[in-house]
Amino acid sequence: MTEQQTKAIEKVQEIDKEVTLISHIGATISWDQETYMPEQGVEEKSEQSSLLSRLAHDHMAGSTLGNALATLGADEKLLGAEALGNVTSKLPKGLSQTQKALVRKVYRNHFREAKIPEDLVMELSQTGTIAQSVWAKARNAGDFASFQPYLEKLVDLKRREADVVGYEDHPYDALLDTYEPGMKTAQVTQVFKDLRAALVPLVKAIAAAPQVDDSFLQRTYPLASQEAFGLRVLKDLGYDMDRGRMDVTAHPFTTSLGRDDVRITTRYAENFFKTGIFSIIHEAGHGLYELGFGPEIRGSSLADGTSLGVHESQSRTWENMIGRSRPFWNHYLPLLKTYFPGVLDDLGPEAFYRGINKVEPSFIRVEADEVTYSLHIMLRFFLETKLMEGSIKVKDLPDLWRAESRDLLGIDPDHVSSGVLQDVHWSFGLFGYFPTYSLGNIIGAQFYQVIEKDLGGSKALGDLVGSANFEPILSWMRTHIHQYGAAKTAGELLSDITGGGLDAKPFVNYLTAKYTEVYGL
Ligand code: ZN
């Protein structure tokens, strides 16, 4: 490498490190806001957050970084979905693989930050702030009309964003790319089509079968014992409490406040046992991913989930494929009974297992089971892509929502509050985000199929889970997924682990086998 190139990579690493530090400080502020901050702290907290965003933006969009990246030969080819080896052939040979991956990642961020004009960023954030409070009132009042003009404005702004960022096939590509680098709308459309073809008949068959009894979930489960049990499970899963902690919040999330400070949050319901434990296991999955980034990438922007879909694949594997499995509760039910004396005496593991896996089409996405969940996502994905291509109008959303809900879930929300107004996402312009939840299920099942094979088959894997010996599973994930962080894209992980690309089949097979058995289909 030339002396200039050496200086350039040092500059990229230096700026990237500062931006990573800024983002961890920002995470500390957000975490505080969502957990312990007194109500009146909010005003300055939001000023602190916008100061940090401005600093990060100036670093990322700035010409110092731009020049350093150009010296290294970084250009728009790095934005493609191709394998690292192909797209980085232009980068200096003296760079390590990790440095090349860093240049790719930083270039992507720089490109986006530099391309989107500041007035558009401002307009989006201001409109989003107002629209969020309008949305909250509109949802409570069941009044879509009052929210409609704000949503129309947000859709316009996001279409503008897609135009300035640029895309080849579909405007939605430009938005999806923020959350799933390199993924195309056409790929998601295809994989959702395959999933839909399998799920709609499965849900119908389940609906025609006798329903399982989950009434035991609504008994009284004191919160302190729920927390104690949750912490026990967390420890068993391999969560290092010297590098993390768990707190309570309204909407559970996981966040990294530093290289060795990954925190999860949960919420509890005294009369609904599932809420607490499954959000703990879910967030633990996110947290284990972030705790597992390798030494080479720690402290850089590569120490991050490579895409939201891959992040969600980790949480959903632990929550659903492991945490809602029969061997898991064969092991934990006897222990659970000691945390809640007398509450579950009449219940055997089989009834418990069936109860926590109850499937029922419902209006609200966040309360959906693992079978119907993806249908909720497909509905939103369909409407979002049509809004972005301009083939449907915001004013028609309530009716389109109902029609889609009938088609997908076989139910018809008679109220906008449990239909089109239920989610907060669109009120701050979050388009392109929803599909990542379902991609998590799909990708998670693809990885899990390989884990099962590598660890000796389904019986052997079941034995590990059934004896709470999670170490071999976690260690597999660390080796094949976690250590790389964002140094490998979702597509590269899939190709290295499964030898192929995105594929709905493993998830379909998993759901079909599990629920055919649970419901005796
Ligand atoms: Zn999640």
Short mmCIF file of N, CA and C and ligand atoms in Angstrom, two decimals, residues 252 282-283 286 311-312 315-316 319 437, ligand 1:
data_model
loop_
_atom_site.label_atom_id
_atom_site.label_comp_id
_atom_site.label_asym_id
_atom_site.label_seq_id
_atom_site.Cartn_x
_atom_site.Cartn_y
_atom_site.Cartn_z
N PRO A 252 -40.12 -3.70 24.91
CA PRO A 252 -38.81 -4.34 25.08
C PRO A 252 -37.87 -4.15 23.88
N HIS A 282 -36.43 -13.68 23.82
CA HIS A 282 -36.29 -12.99 22.53
C HIS A 282 -35.14 -11.97 22.60
N GLU A 283 -35.20 -11.10 23.60
CA GLU A 283 -34.17 -10.06 23.70
C GLU A 283 -32.80 -10.69 24.02
N HIS A 286 -31.13 -11.37 20.83
CA HIS A 286 -30.49 -10.16 20.27
C HIS A 286 -29.19 -9.87 21.03
N HIS A 311 -30.42 -10.04 12.70
CA HIS A 311 -30.59 -9.79 14.14
C HIS A 311 -31.83 -10.51 14.65
N GLU A 312 -32.90 -10.34 13.90
CA GLU A 312 -34.18 -10.95 14.30
C GLU A 312 -34.10 -12.48 14.19
N SER A 315 -32.92 -13.60 17.64
CA SER A 315 -33.91 -13.52 18.71
C SER A 315 -35.01 -14.56 18.52
N ARG A 316 -35.42 -14.76 17.28
CA ARG A 316 -36.54 -15.68 17.04
C ARG A 316 -36.13 -17.15 17.14
N GLU A 319 -36.17 -17.56 20.92
CA GLU A 319 -37.52 -17.45 21.47
C GLU A 319 -38.43 -18.60 21.02
N TYR A 437 -38.79 -8.36 10.16
CA TYR A 437 -39.28 -9.25 11.22
C TYR A 437 -39.47 -10.67 10.68
ZN ZN B 1 -36.58 -8.56 17.98
#
